[in-house]
């Protein structure tokens, strides 16, 4: 069951042929997608728990998994049970559930993505509250993702892969359209920042992509999908376990034209998206070894390859030198990505019980992006980044009502950006530098009573940048007022260190600014979870998110450069209502409002205006019919 739209936790594609029909209304248009999946062997129900995916803080007698022989028969849970008991990792840096968190957190599972025909993680997030995954000026599924959360832009949202950072430090952010959904177990969206647990880049929020883990039974699954706008997709996945070794191996090829109609009212524009085709070739492999009963070692590698057209953007004439002022549409520009993300993780249960878990991880990422400008500039732009990191943490339930998670993070990123000008046959290096980041962190949680929970967090980041070090505290509380009503409140201080491009770029019409200060964020939210009998759940959150020392281009100078130009305060609400209308019939309505107001700016004409592209009201709704046998039919609207 999704937190944004009600979806039964059933066994998808358990028949040899499963037809999924989805009618999706996006931006006033309609898309009809029909998926036909051929399954080579039976796809068993997802077994075990998410503890195998992420570190476990504790296992109590109430939630200890029973053996297969002792397992009770499945029962039909209510929509409330499914939503509140959804496993999540990002609010705690250990395993917990939605109902355990003082923070609002929204989840979509891989089964839900598959049923709804989503091809990439970016596309899968569009019906979750709290996030504008398409930004406010485009909807192409294969383009640079624009995850806007609480008035932030893409570079101000931290992207995690199985709990560790993958953001580019050269140019900022990470393109969620790179991830095809066949590798995904679930995606968590945590609005409101996460610097206390994860460090830089988490001013707006955190998105955590959890990849699939080995199944207990050997399973092979193949699929072919055809859809609107030239969609042609083939996937094959194998998963299983023999002895103490488990594996997941998969391949995805996705091709599409994406020549859909669209409009930009602010620019008085209406037309058809051109030069928007895409071809994916993605591989994934995960190997997991059980080293006795209390230790596991997991190796995971992803290869993400993509060839896509870059259609550009519609120019927005006002305000002068605004964020859309220099946009231009292109008919032949291309972008190529070639990315490898790999990590090795060791989990060890300490002592004789299940209350102490030590986790150590080393990882290495190699991100290569090439952009060919074939219109006015006739140039090639190359961006190469190598990241090496280490995570070590201890999750310890040292008393029945108290849990402590603490540890150390380190990451070194080297990035090179260069331009080759075909007109003069010259290569220019824009920047070639590195950033080292280290941190100590701790999060303490105490249950004062069964009804009242509080947590305190503190993180100290150290950086090789002159102004890169930062202290990030947080506090959260949750009070169960009645069996039906839960109140929650949070404060988090966040930051984002400048990226290498904004610091050291050296071009003919722009230069970097090595004196930039980190952006600082203060995020407050207060919310309520209200059960509606046993058939519905309303989750409502009011938030106030302030970003100061905002980093942006200053175009109003002879040579454009990045500056700490201002301060933006975003207020708004996140609301989602999930209902079970009848047996197998579900509905949801989600509403998100972001109003980012510019409080200070070096451009005086922008003060008191809304920060362009980051503010919008988003309304999502859906009605679905789903059966335990795997049949799904839905109408979804954004």
Coordinates of C-alpha atoms in Angstrom, one line a residue:
X1 CA 0.0 0.0 0.0
X2 CA 1.5 3.3 -1.1
X3 CA 1.4 6.2 1.3
X4 CA 0.1 8.4 -1.5
X5 CA -2.3 6.0 -3.1
X6 CA -3.8 2.9 -1.7
X7 CA -2.3 -0.2 -3.2
X8 CA -2.7 -3.7 -1.7
X9 CA 0.4 -5.5 -0.6
X10 CA -0.3 -8.5 -2.8
X11 CA 1.7 -10.8 -4.9
X12 CA 2.1 -9.0 -8.2
X13 CA 2.6 -11.0 -11.4
X14 CA 2.1 -14.4 -9.8
X15 CA 0.2 -15.5 -12.9
X16 CA 2.0 -16.4 -16.2
X17 CA 0.4 -13.4 -17.9
X18 CA -0.7 -10.3 -16.1
X19 CA -2.2 -7.3 -17.8
X20 CA -2.0 -3.9 -16.2
X21 CA -4.1 -1.1 -17.5
X22 CA -3.4 2.4 -16.3
X23 CA -5.0 5.6 -17.4
X24 CA -3.0 8.5 -16.3
X25 CA -4.0 12.2 -16.5
X26 CA -0.9 14.4 -16.5
X27 CA -0.9 18.2 -17.1
X28 CA -4.4 18.1 -18.6
X29 CA -3.5 15.3 -21.1
X30 CA -4.1 11.6 -21.0
X31 CA -1.8 8.6 -21.5
X32 CA -2.9 5.1 -21.8
X33 CA -0.4 2.4 -21.1
X34 CA -0.9 -1.3 -21.4
X35 CA 1.7 -3.6 -20.0
X36 CA 2.0 -7.3 -20.8
X37 CA 4.5 -9.3 -18.6
X38 CA 5.6 -12.8 -19.4
X39 CA 6.9 -14.6 -16.3
X40 CA 9.3 -17.5 -16.9
X41 CA 8.9 -18.9 -13.4
X42 CA 6.8 -18.3 -10.4
X43 CA 7.6 -15.0 -8.7
X44 CA 7.2 -15.7 -5.0
X45 CA 5.8 -13.3 -2.5
X46 CA 8.5 -11.0 -1.0
X47 CA 9.7 -13.0 2.0
X48 CA 11.3 -11.9 5.2
X49 CA 11.6 -8.3 6.2
X50 CA 13.5 -5.2 5.1
X51 CA 16.0 -5.9 7.9
X52 CA 18.1 -7.7 5.2
X53 CA 18.2 -4.4 3.2
X54 CA 19.3 -2.0 6.0
X55 CA 20.9 -2.1 9.5
X56 CA 18.6 -3.3 12.3
X57 CA 18.6 -1.4 15.6
X58 CA 16.7 -4.0 17.5
X59 CA 14.3 -7.0 17.2
X60 CA 11.8 -7.4 20.0
X61 CA 9.8 -10.5 20.8
X62 CA 6.8 -8.8 19.3
X63 CA 8.3 -8.4 15.9
X64 CA 10.8 -11.2 15.7
X65 CA 10.2 -13.2 12.5
X66 CA 8.9 -16.7 13.1
X67 CA 10.1 -19.7 11.1
X68 CA 8.3 -20.8 8.0
X69 CA 6.8 -23.7 10.0
X70 CA 5.5 -21.4 12.7
X71 CA 4.3 -18.6 10.4
X72 CA 0.7 -17.7 10.9
X73 CA -1.6 -17.6 7.9
X74 CA -1.8 -14.3 6.1
X75 CA -4.6 -12.0 7.2
X76 CA -6.1 -9.0 5.3
X77 CA -4.7 -5.9 6.9
X78 CA -6.6 -2.6 6.9
X79 CA -5.3 0.4 4.8
X80 CA -4.2 2.0 8.1
X81 CA -2.1 -1.0 9.1
X82 CA -0.4 -1.2 5.7
X83 CA 0.5 2.5 5.6
X84 CA 1.7 2.9 9.2
X85 CA 3.7 -0.4 9.3
X86 CA 5.6 0.3 6.0
X87 CA 9.3 -0.2 6.7
X88 CA 11.5 2.9 6.4
X89 CA 15.2 3.6 7.1
X90 CA 15.9 7.3 6.3
X91 CA 14.2 9.0 9.4
X92 CA 16.3 6.9 11.8
X93 CA 19.4 5.6 10.0
X94 CA 18.2 2.2 11.1
X95 CA 15.1 0.2 10.4
X96 CA 11.8 1.4 11.7
X97 CA 8.3 2.0 10.4
X98 CA 6.3 5.0 9.3
X99 CA 4.4 5.0 12.6
X100 CA 7.7 5.1 14.6
X101 CA 8.9 8.3 13.0
X102 CA 8.3 11.8 14.3
X103 CA 8.9 13.0 10.7
X104 CA 6.5 12.7 7.9
X105 CA 7.9 10.1 5.4
X106 CA 6.3 8.8 2.2
X107 CA 7.0 5.5 0.5
X108 CA 6.3 3.9 -2.8
X109 CA 7.2 0.2 -3.3
X110 CA 8.6 -1.6 -6.3
X111 CA 5.4 -3.5 -6.7
X112 CA 3.4 -0.3 -6.9
X113 CA 5.8 1.1 -9.5
X114 CA 5.4 -2.0 -11.6
X115 CA 1.6 -2.0 -11.3
X116 CA 1.4 1.6 -12.4
X117 CA 3.8 1.3 -15.3
X118 CA 6.4 3.7 -14.0
X119 CA 9.7 3.3 -15.9
X120 CA 12.1 5.4 -13.8
X121 CA 12.3 6.5 -10.1
X122 CA 11.6 10.1 -11.2
X123 CA 8.3 9.0 -12.8
X124 CA 7.4 6.8 -9.9
X125 CA 7.5 9.7 -7.4
X126 CA 5.0 12.0 -9.1
X127 CA 2.0 10.8 -7.0
X128 CA 3.7 11.1 -3.6
X129 CA 2.9 14.1 -1.5
X130 CA 5.6 16.6 -0.5
X131 CA 7.6 16.4 -3.8
X132 CA 7.3 18.0 -7.2
X133 CA 9.4 15.4 -9.2
X134 CA 8.8 17.1 -12.5
X135 CA 9.5 20.6 -11.3
X136 CA 6.9 23.0 -12.7
X137 CA 8.0 23.4 -16.3
X138 CA 8.2 20.0 -17.9
X139 CA 7.2 16.3 -17.6
X140 CA 9.6 14.3 -19.7
X141 CA 10.3 11.0 -17.9
X142 CA 13.9 10.8 -19.1
X143 CA 15.2 14.3 -18.5
X144 CA 17.2 15.8 -15.6
X145 CA 15.0 15.2 -12.5
X146 CA 13.7 18.2 -10.7
X147 CA 12.9 17.0 -7.2
X148 CA 11.6 20.2 -5.6
X149 CA 10.8 19.7 -1.9
X150 CA 9.7 22.5 0.5
X151 CA 10.9 25.3 -1.7
X152 CA 14.3 23.7 -2.5
X153 CA 15.8 22.8 -5.9
X154 CA 17.3 19.5 -7.0
X155 CA 20.8 20.3 -5.7
X156 CA 19.3 20.9 -2.2
X157 CA 17.8 17.5 -2.0
X158 CA 20.1 14.6 -0.9
X159 CA 19.8 11.4 -2.9
X160 CA 20.8 8.2 -1.0
X161 CA 21.3 4.7 -2.5
X162 CA 20.6 2.1 0.2
X163 CA 21.4 4.7 2.8
X164 CA 24.6 6.3 1.4
X165 CA 25.0 9.5 -0.6
X166 CA 25.4 9.6 -4.3
X167 CA 24.9 13.3 -5.1
X168 CA 27.3 14.8 -7.6
X169 CA 29.5 17.4 -5.9
X170 CA 30.7 18.7 -9.2
X171 CA 27.5 20.3 -10.4
X172 CA 25.1 19.2 -7.6
X173 CA 22.1 16.8 -7.3
X174 CA 21.6 13.5 -9.0
X175 CA 19.3 12.6 -11.9
X176 CA 16.6 10.2 -10.6
X177 CA 15.6 9.4 -14.2
X178 CA 18.8 7.4 -14.4
X179 CA 17.3 4.7 -12.2
X180 CA 14.9 2.3 -13.9
X181 CA 12.4 0.9 -11.5
X182 CA 13.3 -2.8 -12.1
X183 CA 16.1 -2.5 -9.5
X184 CA 14.0 -0.9 -6.8
X185 CA 12.5 -2.4 -3.7
X186 CA 11.1 0.9 -2.4
X187 CA 11.8 4.6 -2.4
X188 CA 11.4 6.8 0.7
X189 CA 10.8 10.6 0.5
X190 CA 11.7 12.4 3.7
X191 CA 10.7 16.1 3.4
X192 CA 12.3 18.7 5.7
X193 CA 16.0 18.0 5.5
X194 CA 18.3 15.4 6.9
X195 CA 21.7 17.0 7.6
X196 CA 21.8 15.7 11.2
X197 CA 22.0 12.1 9.9
X198 CA 23.4 12.6 6.4
X199 CA 25.3 15.9 6.1
X200 CA 25.4 18.3 3.2
X201 CA 22.8 18.7 0.4
X202 CA 19.7 17.8 2.6
X203 CA 18.2 21.3 3.0
X204 CA 14.9 20.4 1.3
X205 CA 14.8 16.7 2.1
X206 CA 16.1 13.2 1.5
X207 CA 15.2 10.6 -1.1
X208 CA 16.4 7.1 -0.3
X209 CA 16.4 4.4 -3.0
X210 CA 16.4 0.9 -1.6
X211 CA 17.4 -1.7 -4.1
X212 CA 16.0 -5.2 -4.4
X213 CA 17.5 -8.0 -2.3
X214 CA 17.8 -11.7 -2.9
X215 CA 14.7 -13.9 -2.6
X216 CA 14.7 -17.2 -0.8
X217 CA 13.5 -19.1 -3.9
X218 CA 15.3 -19.1 -7.2
X219 CA 13.3 -16.9 -9.5
X220 CA 13.7 -15.7 -13.1
X221 CA 11.4 -13.0 -14.5
X222 CA 11.2 -11.4 -18.0
X223 CA 9.0 -8.7 -19.3
X224 CA 8.2 -6.7 -22.4
X225 CA 6.2 -3.4 -22.2
X226 CA 4.8 -1.3 -25.0
X227 CA 3.2 2.1 -24.4
X228 CA 2.5 5.6 -25.6
X229 CA 5.0 7.9 -27.3
X230 CA 7.1 5.0 -28.6
X231 CA 7.8 3.1 -25.4
X232 CA 9.5 -0.2 -25.9
X233 CA 11.0 -1.8 -22.8
X234 CA 12.5 -5.3 -22.1
X235 CA 13.6 -6.5 -18.7
X236 CA 15.0 -9.7 -17.2
X237 CA 15.8 -10.4 -13.6
X238 CA 17.1 -13.4 -11.7
X239 CA 17.1 -13.7 -7.9
X240 CA 17.6 -16.5 -5.4
X241 CA 19.7 -18.1 -2.7
X242 CA 21.7 -21.4 -2.6
X243 CA 23.2 -22.3 0.7
X244 CA 24.7 -19.2 2.3
X245 CA 24.9 -17.2 -1.0
X246 CA 22.1 -15.0 -2.4
X247 CA 22.0 -13.0 -5.6
X248 CA 20.0 -10.5 -7.6
X249 CA 21.0 -10.0 -11.3
X250 CA 19.1 -7.9 -13.8
X251 CA 19.1 -6.0 -17.1
X252 CA 16.8 -3.3 -18.4
X253 CA 16.6 -1.8 -21.9
X254 CA 14.1 1.0 -22.3
X255 CA 13.5 3.1 -25.5
X256 CA 11.0 5.9 -26.1
X257 CA 10.3 8.9 -28.3
X258 CA 8.5 11.0 -25.6
X259 CA 7.1 13.4 -28.2
X260 CA 4.1 14.5 -26.1
X261 CA 2.2 17.8 -26.2
X262 CA 2.9 20.4 -23.5
X263 CA 2.4 24.0 -22.6
X264 CA 4.0 26.8 -20.5
X265 CA 1.4 29.4 -19.8
X266 CA 3.9 31.9 -18.3
X267 CA 5.7 32.0 -21.7
X268 CA 2.4 31.8 -23.7
X269 CA 3.8 28.6 -25.3
X270 CA 2.0 25.5 -26.5
X271 CA 3.6 22.8 -28.7
X272 CA 5.0 19.2 -28.9
X273 CA 8.1 18.1 -27.2
X274 CA 10.8 17.3 -29.7
X275 CA 14.3 15.9 -29.5
X276 CA 13.2 14.0 -26.4
X277 CA 14.0 10.4 -27.2
X278 CA 15.9 8.1 -24.8
X279 CA 17.6 4.7 -24.8
X280 CA 18.5 3.0 -21.5
X281 CA 20.9 0.1 -20.9
X282 CA 21.1 -0.7 -17.2
X283 CA 22.6 -3.6 -15.4
X284 CA 22.5 -4.6 -11.7
X285 CA 24.1 -7.3 -9.5
X286 CA 24.0 -7.9 -5.8
X287 CA 25.7 -10.8 -3.9
X288 CA 25.0 -11.5 -0.3
X289 CA 26.9 -14.0 1.9
X290 CA 25.7 -15.1 5.3
X291 CA 28.9 -15.5 7.4
X292 CA 27.4 -17.5 10.2
X293 CA 24.2 -16.5 12.0
X294 CA 25.3 -13.0 13.0
X295 CA 27.3 -11.6 10.1
X296 CA 26.5 -10.8 6.5
X297 CA 28.6 -9.4 3.7
X298 CA 26.9 -7.7 0.7
X299 CA 28.4 -6.6 -2.6
X300 CA 26.2 -4.4 -4.9
X301 CA 27.0 -2.9 -8.3
X302 CA 24.9 -0.8 -10.7
X303 CA 25.7 0.2 -14.2
X304 CA 23.5 3.0 -15.6
X305 CA 23.9 3.9 -19.3
X306 CA 21.7 6.4 -21.1
X307 CA 21.6 8.1 -24.5
X308 CA 19.0 10.9 -24.7
X309 CA 17.9 13.9 -26.6
X310 CA 18.0 17.2 -24.8
X311 CA 15.0 19.3 -25.9
X312 CA 15.9 22.4 -23.8
X313 CA 13.5 24.7 -22.1
X314 CA 11.0 27.4 -23.1
X315 CA 12.4 30.9 -22.4
X316 CA 10.5 32.7 -19.5
X317 CA 10.8 36.4 -20.3
X318 CA 10.0 37.7 -16.8
X319 CA 11.6 38.6 -14.4
X320 CA 14.6 39.9 -16.2
X321 CA 17.6 37.5 -15.7
X322 CA 15.3 35.1 -13.8
X323 CA 15.9 31.4 -13.6
X324 CA 14.1 30.7 -16.9
X325 CA 15.3 33.8 -18.7
X326 CA 18.1 32.1 -20.7
X327 CA 16.2 28.9 -21.6
X328 CA 16.2 27.9 -25.3
X329 CA 14.6 25.0 -27.2
X330 CA 17.0 22.7 -29.1
X331 CA 16.4 20.1 -31.9
X332 CA 19.6 18.1 -31.9
X333 CA 21.5 18.4 -28.6
X334 CA 22.4 15.1 -27.0
X335 CA 23.4 13.8 -23.5
X336 CA 25.2 10.6 -22.7
X337 CA 25.6 9.1 -19.2
X338 CA 27.9 6.2 -18.1
X339 CA 27.7 5.5 -14.4
X340 CA 28.9 2.8 -12.1
X341 CA 27.9 2.7 -8.4
X342 CA 29.3 0.0 -6.2
X343 CA 29.5 -0.7 -2.4
X344 CA 30.5 -3.5 0.0
X345 CA 28.6 -3.7 3.3
X346 CA 29.3 -5.7 6.4
X347 CA 26.7 -6.2 9.2
X348 CA 27.5 -7.8 12.5
X349 CA 25.2 -8.4 15.5
X350 CA 27.2 -7.8 18.6
X351 CA 26.8 -9.6 21.9
X352 CA 24.4 -12.5 22.2
X353 CA 21.1 -10.7 21.5
X354 CA 19.6 -8.6 18.7
X355 CA 19.9 -5.1 20.3
X356 CA 23.3 -4.2 18.9
X357 CA 24.3 -3.9 15.3
X358 CA 27.6 -2.7 13.8
X359 CA 27.6 -1.7 10.2
X360 CA 30.6 -0.8 8.0
X361 CA 30.5 0.1 4.3
X362 CA 33.0 1.2 1.7
X363 CA 31.8 2.5 -1.7
X364 CA 33.1 3.9 -4.9
X365 CA 31.1 5.7 -7.7
X366 CA 32.2 6.7 -11.1
X367 CA 29.9 9.2 -12.9
X368 CA 30.5 10.3 -16.4
X369 CA 28.3 12.7 -18.3
X370 CA 28.8 14.0 -21.8
X371 CA 26.7 16.8 -23.4
X372 CA 26.9 17.5 -27.1
X373 CA 25.7 21.0 -28.1
X374 CA 24.8 20.8 -31.8
X375 CA 22.9 24.0 -32.2
X376 CA 24.5 27.4 -31.6
X377 CA 27.7 26.6 -29.6
X378 CA 28.9 23.5 -31.4
X379 CA 30.7 22.2 -28.4
X380 CA 31.1 19.1 -26.2
X381 CA 30.9 19.3 -22.4
X382 CA 32.4 16.4 -20.3
X383 CA 31.9 15.9 -16.6
X384 CA 33.7 13.1 -14.8
X385 CA 33.4 12.4 -11.1
X386 CA 35.0 9.7 -8.9
X387 CA 33.7 9.2 -5.3
X388 CA 35.2 7.1 -2.6
X389 CA 33.5 6.8 0.8
X390 CA 33.3 5.0 4.1
X391 CA 30.5 4.6 6.6
X392 CA 30.7 3.1 10.1
X393 CA 27.9 3.1 12.6
X394 CA 26.6 1.3 15.7
X395 CA 22.9 1.0 16.3
X396 CA 22.3 0.1 20.0
X397 CA 19.1 -0.4 22.0
X398 CA 20.7 -0.1 25.4
X399 CA 17.5 0.0 27.4
X400 CA 13.9 -1.1 26.8
X401 CA 12.9 2.5 26.0
X402 CA 16.1 4.0 24.6
X403 CA 18.1 3.7 21.4
X404 CA 21.3 5.3 20.3
X405 CA 22.6 5.4 16.7
X406 CA 26.1 6.9 16.2
X407 CA 28.9 6.7 13.8
X408 CA 31.4 8.2 11.3
X409 CA 31.1 9.2 7.6
X410 CA 33.8 10.0 5.1
X411 CA 33.6 10.9 1.4
X412 CA 36.2 12.1 -1.1
X413 CA 35.0 13.4 -4.4
X414 CA 37.2 14.4 -7.4
X415 CA 35.5 15.9 -10.4
X416 CA 36.7 17.3 -13.8
X417 CA 34.6 19.4 -16.1
X418 CA 35.9 20.3 -19.6
X419 CA 34.7 21.9 -22.8
X420 CA 35.8 21.1 -26.3
X421 CA 35.0 23.8 -28.8
X422 CA 34.7 22.3 -32.3
X423 CA 34.8 25.7 -34.0
X424 CA 38.4 26.4 -32.8
X425 CA 39.4 22.8 -32.1
X426 CA 40.3 23.7 -28.5
X427 CA 39.7 22.0 -25.1
X428 CA 39.2 24.1 -22.0
X429 CA 39.2 22.7 -18.4
X430 CA 36.4 24.4 -16.5
X431 CA 37.5 22.9 -13.1
X432 CA 39.5 20.0 -11.9
X433 CA 39.4 19.7 -8.1
X434 CA 38.2 17.6 -5.1
X435 CA 36.3 17.9 -1.9
X436 CA 36.9 15.8 1.2
X437 CA 34.1 15.5 3.8
X438 CA 34.0 13.8 7.2
X439 CA 31.5 13.8 10.0
X440 CA 30.6 12.4 13.5
X441 CA 27.0 12.0 14.2
X442 CA 24.6 10.6 16.9
X443 CA 20.8 10.2 17.3
X444 CA 19.3 9.4 20.7
X445 CA 15.7 8.3 21.0
X446 CA 13.7 7.8 24.2
X447 CA 10.2 6.6 24.9
X448 CA 9.2 8.5 28.1
X449 CA 5.8 6.7 28.0
X450 CA 4.1 4.4 25.6
X451 CA 2.4 7.6 24.2
X452 CA 5.3 10.1 24.2
X453 CA 8.5 9.7 22.2
X454 CA 11.3 12.2 21.7
X455 CA 14.6 12.2 19.8
X456 CA 17.7 14.4 19.7
X457 CA 20.3 14.4 17.0
X458 CA 23.7 16.1 16.5
X459 CA 26.2 16.0 13.6
X460 CA 29.5 17.8 13.1
X461 CA 30.7 17.9 9.6
X462 CA 34.3 18.7 8.6
X463 CA 35.3 19.7 5.1
X464 CA 38.4 20.6 3.0
X465 CA 36.5 23.7 1.9
X466 CA 37.4 26.9 3.7
X467 CA 33.8 27.4 4.9
X468 CA 32.6 23.8 4.6
X469 CA 32.4 22.7 8.2
X470 CA 29.0 22.8 9.9
X471 CA 27.0 21.7 13.1
X472 CA 23.5 20.2 12.5
X473 CA 21.2 19.6 15.5
X474 CA 17.7 18.3 15.4
X475 CA 14.8 17.5 17.8
X476 CA 11.6 15.6 17.2
X477 CA 8.6 14.6 19.3
X478 CA 5.5 12.4 18.9
X479 CA 2.5 12.1 21.1
X480 CA -0.2 9.5 20.8
X481 CA -3.2 11.5 21.9
X482 CA -5.8 8.7 21.4
X483 CA -5.9 5.4 19.6
X484 CA -7.0 7.4 16.5
X485 CA -4.9 10.6 16.8
X486 CA -1.1 11.1 16.8
X487 CA 0.6 14.5 17.0
X488 CA 4.2 15.1 15.8
X489 CA 6.6 18.1 15.7
X490 CA 10.2 18.5 14.4
X491 CA 13.0 21.0 14.0
X492 CA 16.1 20.3 11.9
X493 CA 19.1 22.5 11.0
X494 CA 20.5 21.8 7.6
X495 CA 23.2 22.9 5.2
X496 CA 24.6 22.5 1.7
X497 CA 28.3 23.0 0.9
X498 CA 29.0 24.8 -2.4
X499 CA 29.7 22.5 -5.4
X500 CA 32.9 22.5 -7.4
X501 CA 31.4 24.3 -10.4
X502 CA 30.1 27.2 -8.3
X503 CA 33.5 27.4 -6.5
X504 CA 36.1 27.0 -9.2
X505 CA 34.4 27.2 -12.7
X506 CA 36.5 29.3 -15.2
X507 CA 34.7 30.1 -18.5
X508 CA 34.6 32.9 -20.9
X509 CA 31.4 34.3 -19.6
X510 CA 31.3 32.9 -16.1
X511 CA 33.7 32.3 -13.1
X512 CA 33.4 30.5 -9.9
X513 CA 33.5 32.1 -6.4
X514 CA 35.9 30.4 -4.0
X515 CA 34.6 32.5 -1.1
X516 CA 31.1 31.1 -1.1
X517 CA 29.5 30.2 2.2
X518 CA 27.4 27.1 2.7
X519 CA 23.6 27.5 2.4
X520 CA 21.9 27.2 5.7
X521 CA 18.4 25.8 6.4
X522 CA 16.0 25.8 9.3
X523 CA 13.1 23.4 8.9
X524 CA 10.1 23.2 11.2
X525 CA 7.0 21.1 10.9
X526 CA 4.0 20.0 12.9
X527 CA 1.5 17.4 11.9
X528 CA -1.3 15.0 12.7
X529 CA -2.0 11.4 11.7
X530 CA -5.8 10.8 12.0
X531 CA -7.3 7.4 11.6
X532 CA -10.8 7.4 10.1
X533 CA -12.4 4.3 11.6
X534 CA -10.8 1.3 10.1
X535 CA -11.1 2.4 6.5
X536 CA -9.0 5.5 6.1
X537 CA -6.0 7.6 7.2
X538 CA -5.4 11.3 7.0
X539 CA -1.8 12.6 7.3
X540 CA -1.5 16.4 7.5
X541 CA 1.7 18.4 7.9
X542 CA 2.3 22.2 8.1
X543 CA 5.9 23.2 7.4
X544 CA 8.1 26.3 7.5
X545 CA 11.5 25.9 5.7
X546 CA 14.0 28.8 5.6
X547 CA 17.2 28.8 3.4
X548 CA 19.7 31.6 4.0
X549 CA 22.9 32.4 2.1
X550 CA 21.2 31.0 -0.9
X551 CA 23.7 30.3 -3.7
X552 CA 22.7 31.3 -7.3
X553 CA 24.0 33.0 -10.4
X554 CA 24.2 36.7 -10.4
X555 CA 23.7 37.6 -14.1
X556 CA 23.5 41.3 -13.5
X557 CA 27.3 41.7 -13.5
X558 CA 29.8 41.9 -16.4
X559 CA 31.1 38.3 -15.8
X560 CA 28.4 36.1 -14.3
X561 CA 29.3 34.3 -11.1
X562 CA 27.8 32.5 -8.2
X563 CA 27.0 34.5 -5.0
X564 CA 25.3 34.1 -1.7
X565 CA 22.5 36.2 -3.0
X566 CA 19.6 36.0 -0.5
X567 CA 17.1 34.3 1.8
X568 CA 14.0 32.3 1.0
X569 CA 11.2 31.2 3.4
X570 CA 8.8 28.5 2.2
X571 CA 5.6 27.7 4.0
X572 CA 3.0 25.2 3.0
X573 CA 1.2 22.0 3.8
X574 CA 1.5 18.3 2.8
X575 CA -1.7 16.3 3.0
X576 CA -2.7 12.8 2.0
X577 CA -5.9 10.9 2.5
X578 CA -6.0 7.1 1.9
X579 CA -9.3 5.2 1.8
X580 CA -10.5 1.7 1.4
X581 CA -14.0 2.2 -0.2
X582 CA -14.9 -1.5 -0.6
X583 CA -13.2 -4.9 -0.9
X584 CA -10.3 -4.5 -3.4
X585 CA -11.3 -0.8 -4.1
X586 CA -9.0 1.9 -2.9
X587 CA -8.7 5.7 -3.3
X588 CA -6.3 8.4 -2.4
X589 CA -6.1 12.2 -2.6
X590 CA -2.8 14.1 -2.0
X591 CA -2.2 17.8 -1.8
X592 CA 1.0 19.7 -1.5
X593 CA 1.4 23.5 -1.3
X594 CA 4.8 25.3 -1.5
X595 CA 5.0 29.0 -1.3
X596 CA 8.7 30.1 -1.3
X597 CA 8.9 33.8 -0.7
X598 CA 12.2 35.7 -1.4
X599 CA 13.0 37.7 1.8
X600 CA 16.4 39.0 0.8
X601 CA 18.2 39.2 -2.6
X602 CA 21.0 41.1 -4.3
X603 CA 18.4 41.7 -7.0
X604 CA 16.0 44.1 -5.3
X605 CA 13.2 43.5 -7.9
X606 CA 12.9 39.9 -6.6
X607 CA 12.2 40.7 -2.9
X608 CA 8.8 39.6 -1.7
X609 CA 8.2 37.6 -4.9
X610 CA 7.8 33.8 -5.2
X611 CA 11.0 31.9 -6.0
X612 CA 10.4 30.7 -9.5
X613 CA 9.9 27.0 -10.3
X614 CA 10.1 26.0 -6.6
X615 CA 6.6 27.0 -5.6
X616 CA 3.4 25.2 -6.7
X617 CA 0.2 23.7 -5.6
X618 CA 0.1 20.0 -6.5
X619 CA -3.1 17.9 -6.4
X620 CA -2.9 14.1 -6.9
X621 CA -5.8 11.7 -6.9
X622 CA -6.4 8.1 -7.7
X623 CA -8.9 5.2 -7.7
X624 CA -7.8 1.6 -8.1
X625 CA -9.1 -1.9 -8.1
X626 CA -6.7 -4.6 -6.9
X627 CA -6.9 -8.2 -6.1
X628 CA -4.5 -10.5 -4.2
X629 CA -4.1 -12.5 -7.4
X630 CA -2.2 -9.6 -9.0
X631 CA -4.9 -7.7 -11.1
X632 CA -4.5 -3.9 -10.9
X633 CA -6.6 -1.3 -12.7
X634 CA -6.4 2.3 -11.8
X635 CA -7.1 5.9 -12.8
X636 CA -4.4 8.3 -11.6
X637 CA -4.4 12.1 -11.9
X638 CA -1.9 14.9 -11.2

